[in-house]
Amino acid sequence: DAKTTQPNSMESNEEEPVHLPCNHSTISGTDYIHWYRQLPSQGPEYVIHGLTSNVNNRMASLAIAEDRKSSTLILHRATLRDAAVYYCILRDGYNQGGKLIFGQGTELSVKP
Amino acid sequence: EAGVTQFPSHSVIEKGQTVTLRCDPISGHDNLYWYRRVMGKEIKFLLHFVKESKQDESGMPNNRFLAERTGGTYSTLKVQPAELEDSGVYFCASSQETRGLIHNEQFFGPGTRLTVL
């Protein structure tokens, strides 16, 4: 069901940047790219979203390829608290109230 | 502002018993969702309420699952009778009314871990 593909796992060192890739080759023109993450023993939480342009917020940056078939979530300085499963999710802009379709996500581990 | 709360945090029951999970969404949120993750699998959507109405129940696995949201506030998810394969973590999420919004973030609760023995 998921329309995105991500690596199963990635490792990072604390205080170094992390680039989490996502492929979404079948993205449609009205799909927004959303990222959620799930910290251990918690529910998922929203991280960032974008349509075409790169986006920045206090948590992360989102770089979107020009053809929109891939994107990269960037954590500028990973902390131990960033260890989580990161999900890249497409959401139809005309149905923003609809369900989230989770894939397997990328499990990020951060080493001190 | 209080987040989404779920009760209980853990539930251990025997096969054939009934369990009722409760979700209290963020106050004022019209949209309420149920999801679950069973062992080793991805998080899967179960159903979506808009106020007290079921907007989408395409993810409900079978008729042993009954969700209600009387009055459009809190919701319950009843499993009757529970089977071994129902074990997993059940998440509830809520979001604001979507009319006119481009982005509609879902806020998740911490989940209820259900174990069926």
PDB file of C-alpha atoms in Angstrom:
ATOM      1  CA  ASP A   1       0.000   0.000   0.000  1.00  0.00           C
ATOM      2  CA  ALA A   2       2.809   2.416   0.820  1.00  0.00           C
ATOM      3  CA  LYS A   3       3.925   4.450  -2.177  1.00  0.00           C
ATOM      4  CA  THR A   4       7.345   5.238  -0.784  1.00  0.00           C
ATOM      5  CA  THR A   5      10.525   3.251  -0.288  1.00  0.00           C
ATOM      6  CA  GLN A   6      13.134   3.900   2.366  1.00  0.00           C
ATOM      7  CA  PRO A   7      16.222   2.095   3.646  1.00  0.00           C
ATOM      8  CA  ASN A   8      15.446  -0.175   6.577  1.00  0.00           C
ATOM      9  CA  SER A   9      18.057   1.349   8.845  1.00  0.00           C
ATOM     10  CA  MET A  10      20.745   3.990   9.098  1.00  0.00           C
ATOM     11  CA  GLU A  11      23.380   4.909  11.635  1.00  0.00           C
ATOM     12  CA  SER A  12      24.692   8.281  12.611  1.00  0.00           C
ATOM     13  CA  ASN A  13      27.094   9.785  15.071  1.00  0.00           C
ATOM     14  CA  GLU A  14      25.886  12.318  17.575  1.00  0.00           C
ATOM     15  CA  GLU A  15      26.145  15.956  16.458  1.00  0.00           C
ATOM     16  CA  GLU A  16      26.712  14.986  12.832  1.00  0.00           C
ATOM     17  CA  PRO A  17      24.223  15.643  10.012  1.00  0.00           C
ATOM     18  CA  VAL A  18      21.937  12.850   8.877  1.00  0.00           C
ATOM     19  CA  HIS A  19      20.365  12.508   5.443  1.00  0.00           C
ATOM     20  CA  LEU A  20      17.405  10.134   5.296  1.00  0.00           C
ATOM     21  CA  PRO A  21      16.371   9.314   1.717  1.00  0.00           C
ATOM     22  CA  CYS A  22      12.941   8.442   0.373  1.00  0.00           C
ATOM     23  CA  ASN A  23      11.910   7.355  -3.100  1.00  0.00           C
ATOM     24  CA  HIS A  24       8.423   8.059  -4.370  1.00  0.00           C
ATOM     25  CA  SER A  25       8.622   7.554  -8.102  1.00  0.00           C
ATOM     26  CA  THR A  26       4.841   7.296  -8.556  1.00  0.00           C
ATOM     27  CA  ILE A  27       4.062  10.581  -6.809  1.00  0.00           C
ATOM     28  CA  SER A  28       1.175  12.513  -8.333  1.00  0.00           C
ATOM     29  CA  GLY A  29       0.975  16.241  -8.869  1.00  0.00           C
ATOM     30  CA  THR A  30      -1.258  16.797  -5.848  1.00  0.00           C
ATOM     31  CA  ASP A  31       0.702  14.641  -3.394  1.00  0.00           C
ATOM     32  CA  TYR A  32       2.481  16.341  -0.531  1.00  0.00           C
ATOM     33  CA  ILE A  33       5.527  14.660   1.009  1.00  0.00           C
ATOM     34  CA  HIS A  34       5.190  14.268   4.764  1.00  0.00           C
ATOM     35  CA  TRP A  35       7.621  12.934   7.322  1.00  0.00           C
ATOM     36  CA  TYR A  36       6.659  11.524  10.668  1.00  0.00           C
ATOM     37  CA  ARG A  37       8.850   9.836  13.224  1.00  0.00           C
ATOM     38  CA  GLN A  38       8.212   7.424  16.053  1.00  0.00           C
ATOM     39  CA  LEU A  39      10.384   7.630  19.119  1.00  0.00           C
ATOM     40  CA  PRO A  40      10.669   4.475  21.253  1.00  0.00           C
ATOM     41  CA  SER A  41       7.493   3.663  23.187  1.00  0.00           C
ATOM     42  CA  GLN A  42       5.641   6.663  21.745  1.00  0.00           C
ATOM     43  CA  GLY A  43       3.163   7.315  18.991  1.00  0.00           C
ATOM     44  CA  PRO A  44       4.308   8.811  15.698  1.00  0.00           C
ATOM     45  CA  GLU A  45       4.832  12.569  15.533  1.00  0.00           C
ATOM     46  CA  TYR A  46       4.858  14.990  12.641  1.00  0.00           C
ATOM     47  CA  VAL A  47       8.244  16.260  11.497  1.00  0.00           C
ATOM     48  CA  ILE A  48       7.874  18.240   8.286  1.00  0.00           C
ATOM     49  CA  HIS A  49       6.121  18.329   4.939  1.00  0.00           C
ATOM     50  CA  GLY A  50       6.559  19.888   1.512  1.00  0.00           C
ATOM     51  CA  LEU A  51       5.229  19.974  -2.028  1.00  0.00           C
ATOM     52  CA  THR A  52       7.949  21.208  -4.396  1.00  0.00           C
ATOM     53  CA  SER A  53      10.274  23.617  -2.649  1.00  0.00           C
ATOM     54  CA  ASN A  54      12.752  22.739   0.049  1.00  0.00           C
ATOM     55  CA  VAL A  55      11.415  23.354   3.545  1.00  0.00           C
ATOM     56  CA  ASN A  56      12.987  24.122   6.897  1.00  0.00           C
ATOM     57  CA  ASN A  57      11.559  24.056  10.399  1.00  0.00           C
ATOM     58  CA  ARG A  58      12.942  23.819  13.901  1.00  0.00           C
ATOM     59  CA  MET A  59      13.194  20.041  13.714  1.00  0.00           C
ATOM     60  CA  ALA A  60      14.588  19.360  10.270  1.00  0.00           C
ATOM     61  CA  SER A  61      14.935  20.287   6.614  1.00  0.00           C
ATOM     62  CA  LEU A  62      13.284  18.642   3.657  1.00  0.00           C
ATOM     63  CA  ALA A  63      15.014  18.591   0.306  1.00  0.00           C
ATOM     64  CA  ILE A  64      12.783  17.642  -2.625  1.00  0.00           C
ATOM     65  CA  ALA A  65      14.194  16.574  -5.973  1.00  0.00           C
ATOM     66  CA  GLU A  66      13.263  18.680  -8.959  1.00  0.00           C
ATOM     67  CA  ASP A  67      11.244  15.832 -10.498  1.00  0.00           C
ATOM     68  CA  ARG A  68       9.691  15.145  -7.062  1.00  0.00           C
ATOM     69  CA  LYS A  69      10.432  11.433  -7.348  1.00  0.00           C
ATOM     70  CA  SER A  70      12.620  11.475  -4.293  1.00  0.00           C
ATOM     71  CA  SER A  71      13.228  13.532  -1.182  1.00  0.00           C
ATOM     72  CA  THR A  72      15.653  13.692   1.714  1.00  0.00           C
ATOM     73  CA  LEU A  73      14.988  14.502   5.331  1.00  0.00           C
ATOM     74  CA  ILE A  74      17.948  16.281   6.847  1.00  0.00           C
ATOM     75  CA  LEU A  75      18.710  16.419  10.539  1.00  0.00           C
ATOM     76  CA  HIS A  76      21.447  19.001  10.805  1.00  0.00           C
ATOM     77  CA  ARG A  77      22.962  17.806  14.085  1.00  0.00           C
ATOM     78  CA  ALA A  78      21.727  14.443  15.266  1.00  0.00           C
ATOM     79  CA  THR A  79      21.184  13.992  18.970  1.00  0.00           C
ATOM     80  CA  LEU A  80      20.562  10.806  20.921  1.00  0.00           C
ATOM     81  CA  ARG A  81      16.943  11.868  21.167  1.00  0.00           C
ATOM     82  CA  ASP A  82      16.636  11.684  17.376  1.00  0.00           C
ATOM     83  CA  ALA A  83      16.942   7.902  17.448  1.00  0.00           C
ATOM     84  CA  ALA A  84      13.599   6.819  16.029  1.00  0.00           C
ATOM     85  CA  VAL A  85      11.851   5.259  13.055  1.00  0.00           C
ATOM     86  CA  TYR A  86      11.331   7.878  10.341  1.00  0.00           C
ATOM     87  CA  TYR A  87       8.438   7.530   7.924  1.00  0.00           C
ATOM     88  CA  CYS A  88       8.106   9.205   4.544  1.00  0.00           C
ATOM     89  CA  ILE A  89       4.412   9.439   3.606  1.00  0.00           C
ATOM     90  CA  LEU A  90       2.587  10.857   0.597  1.00  0.00           C
ATOM     91  CA  ARG A  91      -0.683  12.666   1.238  1.00  0.00           C
ATOM     92  CA  ASP A  92      -3.105  13.862  -1.394  1.00  0.00           C
ATOM     93  CA  GLY A  93      -3.480  17.611  -1.150  1.00  0.00           C
ATOM     94  CA  TYR A  94      -7.210  17.288  -1.806  1.00  0.00           C
ATOM     95  CA  ASN A  95      -7.662  14.816   1.043  1.00  0.00           C
ATOM     96  CA  GLN A  96      -5.539  16.126   3.866  1.00  0.00           C
ATOM     97  CA  GLY A  97      -7.938  14.690   6.406  1.00  0.00           C
ATOM     98  CA  GLY A  98      -7.471  11.161   5.153  1.00  0.00           C
ATOM     99  CA  LYS A  99      -5.516   8.290   6.610  1.00  0.00           C
ATOM    100  CA  LEU A 100      -1.758   8.053   6.783  1.00  0.00           C
ATOM    101  CA  ILE A 101      -0.249   5.111   4.946  1.00  0.00           C
ATOM    102  CA  PHE A 102       2.875   4.007   6.761  1.00  0.00           C
ATOM    103  CA  GLY A 103       5.623   2.003   5.131  1.00  0.00           C
ATOM    104  CA  GLN A 104       8.406   0.231   6.970  1.00  0.00           C
ATOM    105  CA  GLY A 105      10.275   3.465   7.631  1.00  0.00           C
ATOM    106  CA  THR A 106      13.965   3.942   8.373  1.00  0.00           C
ATOM    107  CA  GLU A 107      15.204   3.077  11.818  1.00  0.00           C
ATOM    108  CA  LEU A 108      17.820   5.656  12.730  1.00  0.00           C
ATOM    109  CA  SER A 109      20.294   4.862  15.451  1.00  0.00           C
ATOM    110  CA  VAL A 110      22.542   7.587  16.857  1.00  0.00           C
ATOM    111  CA  LYS A 111      25.867   6.729  18.433  1.00  0.00           C
ATOM    112  CA  PRO A 112      27.366   8.935  21.150  1.00  0.00           C
TER     113      PRO A 112
ATOM    114  CA  GLU B   1      -2.855  21.945  25.832  1.00  0.00           C
ATOM    115  CA  ALA B   2      -3.370  18.244  26.568  1.00  0.00           C
ATOM    116  CA  GLY B   3      -2.393  15.826  23.849  1.00  0.00           C
ATOM    117  CA  VAL B   4      -4.166  12.689  22.698  1.00  0.00           C
ATOM    118  CA  THR B   5      -4.605  10.281  25.569  1.00  0.00           C
ATOM    119  CA  GLN B   6      -5.294   6.572  25.458  1.00  0.00           C
ATOM    120  CA  PHE B   7      -6.440   4.150  28.111  1.00  0.00           C
ATOM    121  CA  PRO B   8      -5.288   1.669  29.197  1.00  0.00           C
ATOM    122  CA  SER B   9      -1.602   1.828  28.355  1.00  0.00           C
ATOM    123  CA  HIS B  10      -1.379  -1.966  28.553  1.00  0.00           C
ATOM    124  CA  SER B  11      -3.956  -4.715  28.495  1.00  0.00           C
ATOM    125  CA  VAL B  12      -3.405  -8.440  28.840  1.00  0.00           C
ATOM    126  CA  ILE B  13      -6.400 -10.660  28.173  1.00  0.00           C
ATOM    127  CA  GLU B  14      -7.119 -14.241  27.247  1.00  0.00           C
ATOM    128  CA  LYS B  15      -8.322 -15.375  23.880  1.00  0.00           C
ATOM    129  CA  GLY B  16     -12.072 -15.075  23.671  1.00  0.00           C
ATOM    130  CA  GLN B  17     -12.371 -12.218  26.130  1.00  0.00           C
ATOM    131  CA  THR B  18     -13.515  -8.709  25.343  1.00  0.00           C
ATOM    132  CA  VAL B  19     -11.385  -5.589  25.580  1.00  0.00           C
ATOM    133  CA  THR B  20     -12.338  -1.960  25.153  1.00  0.00           C
ATOM    134  CA  LEU B  21      -9.742   0.669  24.324  1.00  0.00           C
ATOM    135  CA  ARG B  22     -10.437   4.343  24.828  1.00  0.00           C
ATOM    136  CA  CYS B  23      -9.065   7.405  23.076  1.00  0.00           C
ATOM    137  CA  ASP B  24      -9.515  11.034  24.093  1.00  0.00           C
ATOM    138  CA  PRO B  25      -8.541  13.325  21.223  1.00  0.00           C
ATOM    139  CA  ILE B  26      -7.257  16.850  21.512  1.00  0.00           C
ATOM    140  CA  SER B  27     -10.161  19.102  22.416  1.00  0.00           C
ATOM    141  CA  GLY B  28     -11.859  20.531  19.349  1.00  0.00           C
ATOM    142  CA  HIS B  29     -10.409  18.045  16.901  1.00  0.00           C
ATOM    143  CA  ASP B  30     -13.113  16.750  14.596  1.00  0.00           C
ATOM    144  CA  ASN B  31     -11.017  14.012  13.030  1.00  0.00           C
ATOM    145  CA  LEU B  32     -10.173  10.891  15.019  1.00  0.00           C
ATOM    146  CA  TYR B  33      -8.241   7.928  13.669  1.00  0.00           C
ATOM    147  CA  TRP B  34      -7.383   4.453  14.894  1.00  0.00           C
ATOM    148  CA  TYR B  35      -4.266   2.619  13.748  1.00  0.00           C
ATOM    149  CA  ARG B  36      -2.505  -0.502  14.936  1.00  0.00           C
ATOM    150  CA  ARG B  37       0.834  -2.205  14.624  1.00  0.00           C
ATOM    151  CA  VAL B  38       0.878  -5.946  15.017  1.00  0.00           C
ATOM    152  CA  MET B  39       4.172  -7.712  15.723  1.00  0.00           C
ATOM    153  CA  GLY B  40       6.727  -7.224  12.985  1.00  0.00           C
ATOM    154  CA  LYS B  41       4.364  -5.393  10.699  1.00  0.00           C
ATOM    155  CA  GLU B  42       3.846  -1.803   9.643  1.00  0.00           C
ATOM    156  CA  ILE B  43       1.463   0.613  11.279  1.00  0.00           C
ATOM    157  CA  LYS B  44      -1.904   0.077   9.612  1.00  0.00           C
ATOM    158  CA  PHE B  45      -4.927   2.328   9.448  1.00  0.00           C
ATOM    159  CA  LEU B  46      -8.154   0.994  10.953  1.00  0.00           C
ATOM    160  CA  LEU B  47     -10.741   3.741  10.685  1.00  0.00           C
ATOM    161  CA  HIS B  48     -11.445   7.454  10.630  1.00  0.00           C
ATOM    162  CA  PHE B  49     -14.187   9.429  12.354  1.00  0.00           C
ATOM    163  CA  VAL B  50     -15.274  12.922  11.457  1.00  0.00           C
ATOM    164  CA  LYS B  51     -17.078  14.039  14.572  1.00  0.00           C
ATOM    165  CA  GLU B  52     -19.371  11.103  15.374  1.00  0.00           C
ATOM    166  CA  SER B  53     -19.565   9.725  11.828  1.00  0.00           C
ATOM    167  CA  LYS B  54     -17.391   6.998  10.368  1.00  0.00           C
ATOM    168  CA  GLN B  55     -15.693   8.561   7.367  1.00  0.00           C
ATOM    169  CA  ASP B  56     -13.560   5.596   6.409  1.00  0.00           C
ATOM    170  CA  GLU B  57     -13.584   2.153   8.018  1.00  0.00           C
ATOM    171  CA  SER B  58     -11.781   0.363   5.231  1.00  0.00           C
ATOM    172  CA  GLY B  59      -9.017  -0.836   7.537  1.00  0.00           C
ATOM    173  CA  MET B  60     -11.167  -2.627  10.088  1.00  0.00           C
ATOM    174  CA  PRO B  61     -10.024  -6.256   9.916  1.00  0.00           C
ATOM    175  CA  ASN B  62     -13.325  -7.978  10.679  1.00  0.00           C
ATOM    176  CA  ASN B  63     -16.586  -7.705  12.565  1.00  0.00           C
ATOM    177  CA  ARG B  64     -14.955  -8.526  15.872  1.00  0.00           C
ATOM    178  CA  PHE B  65     -13.845  -4.898  15.963  1.00  0.00           C
ATOM    179  CA  LEU B  66     -16.348  -2.180  16.826  1.00  0.00           C
ATOM    180  CA  ALA B  67     -15.473   1.501  17.046  1.00  0.00           C
ATOM    181  CA  GLU B  68     -17.728   4.203  18.386  1.00  0.00           C
ATOM    182  CA  ARG B  69     -17.509   7.921  18.921  1.00  0.00           C
ATOM    183  CA  THR B  70     -20.733   8.970  20.544  1.00  0.00           C
ATOM    184  CA  GLY B  71     -21.123  12.736  20.778  1.00  0.00           C
ATOM    185  CA  GLY B  72     -18.060  13.299  18.672  1.00  0.00           C
ATOM    186  CA  THR B  73     -15.666  13.473  21.592  1.00  0.00           C
ATOM    187  CA  TYR B  74     -13.852  10.396  22.866  1.00  0.00           C
ATOM    188  CA  SER B  75     -13.822   7.105  21.010  1.00  0.00           C
ATOM    189  CA  THR B  76     -13.792   3.480  22.017  1.00  0.00           C
ATOM    190  CA  LEU B  77     -12.535   0.465  20.120  1.00  0.00           C
ATOM    191  CA  LYS B  78     -13.939  -2.841  21.281  1.00  0.00           C
ATOM    192  CA  VAL B  79     -12.515  -6.195  20.311  1.00  0.00           C
ATOM    193  CA  GLN B  80     -14.943  -9.055  20.935  1.00  0.00           C
ATOM    194  CA  PRO B  81     -13.941 -11.844  21.085  1.00  0.00           C
ATOM    195  CA  ALA B  82     -10.207 -11.201  21.057  1.00  0.00           C
ATOM    196  CA  GLU B  83      -7.951 -13.545  19.090  1.00  0.00           C
ATOM    197  CA  LEU B  84      -4.213 -14.125  19.363  1.00  0.00           C
ATOM    198  CA  GLU B  85      -3.530 -12.209  16.148  1.00  0.00           C
ATOM    199  CA  ASP B  86      -5.090  -9.074  17.636  1.00  0.00           C
ATOM    200  CA  SER B  87      -2.039  -8.556  19.826  1.00  0.00           C
ATOM    201  CA  GLY B  88      -0.195  -5.367  19.028  1.00  0.00           C
ATOM    202  CA  VAL B  89      -0.118  -1.662  19.737  1.00  0.00           C
ATOM    203  CA  TYR B  90      -3.234   0.355  18.995  1.00  0.00           C
ATOM    204  CA  PHE B  91      -2.714   4.034  18.282  1.00  0.00           C
ATOM    205  CA  CYS B  92      -5.248   6.803  18.206  1.00  0.00           C
ATOM    206  CA  ALA B  93      -4.676  10.105  16.451  1.00  0.00           C
ATOM    207  CA  SER B  94      -6.662  13.291  16.016  1.00  0.00           C
ATOM    208  CA  SER B  95      -6.558  16.329  13.775  1.00  0.00           C
ATOM    209  CA  GLN B  96      -8.419  19.551  13.178  1.00  0.00           C
ATOM    210  CA  GLU B  97     -11.266  20.059  10.749  1.00  0.00           C
ATOM    211  CA  THR B  98      -9.777  19.814   7.275  1.00  0.00           C
ATOM    212  CA  ARG B  99     -11.940  22.282   5.371  1.00  0.00           C
ATOM    213  CA  GLY B 100      -9.711  24.864   3.760  1.00  0.00           C
ATOM    214  CA  LEU B 101      -6.521  23.455   5.236  1.00  0.00           C
ATOM    215  CA  ILE B 102      -3.701  22.374   3.020  1.00  0.00           C
ATOM    216  CA  HIS B 103      -1.801  20.706   5.813  1.00  0.00           C
ATOM    217  CA  ASN B 104      -3.542  18.719   8.511  1.00  0.00           C
ATOM    218  CA  GLU B 105      -1.152  17.255  11.033  1.00  0.00           C
ATOM    219  CA  GLN B 106      -2.232  14.171  12.904  1.00  0.00           C
ATOM    220  CA  PHE B 107      -1.386  14.087  16.605  1.00  0.00           C
ATOM    221  CA  PHE B 108      -0.896  10.605  17.994  1.00  0.00           C
ATOM    222  CA  GLY B 109      -1.451   9.188  21.424  1.00  0.00           C
ATOM    223  CA  PRO B 110       1.100   6.928  23.120  1.00  0.00           C
ATOM    224  CA  GLY B 111      -0.793   3.786  22.169  1.00  0.00           C
ATOM    225  CA  THR B 112      -2.343   0.852  23.995  1.00  0.00           C
ATOM    226  CA  ARG B 113      -0.326  -2.336  24.013  1.00  0.00           C
ATOM    227  CA  LEU B 114      -2.727  -5.271  23.763  1.00  0.00           C
ATOM    228  CA  THR B 115      -1.565  -8.790  24.510  1.00  0.00           C
ATOM    229  CA  VAL B 116      -3.933 -11.676  23.855  1.00  0.00           C
ATOM    230  CA  LEU B 117      -2.852 -14.954  25.479  1.00  0.00           C
TER     231      LEU B 117
END
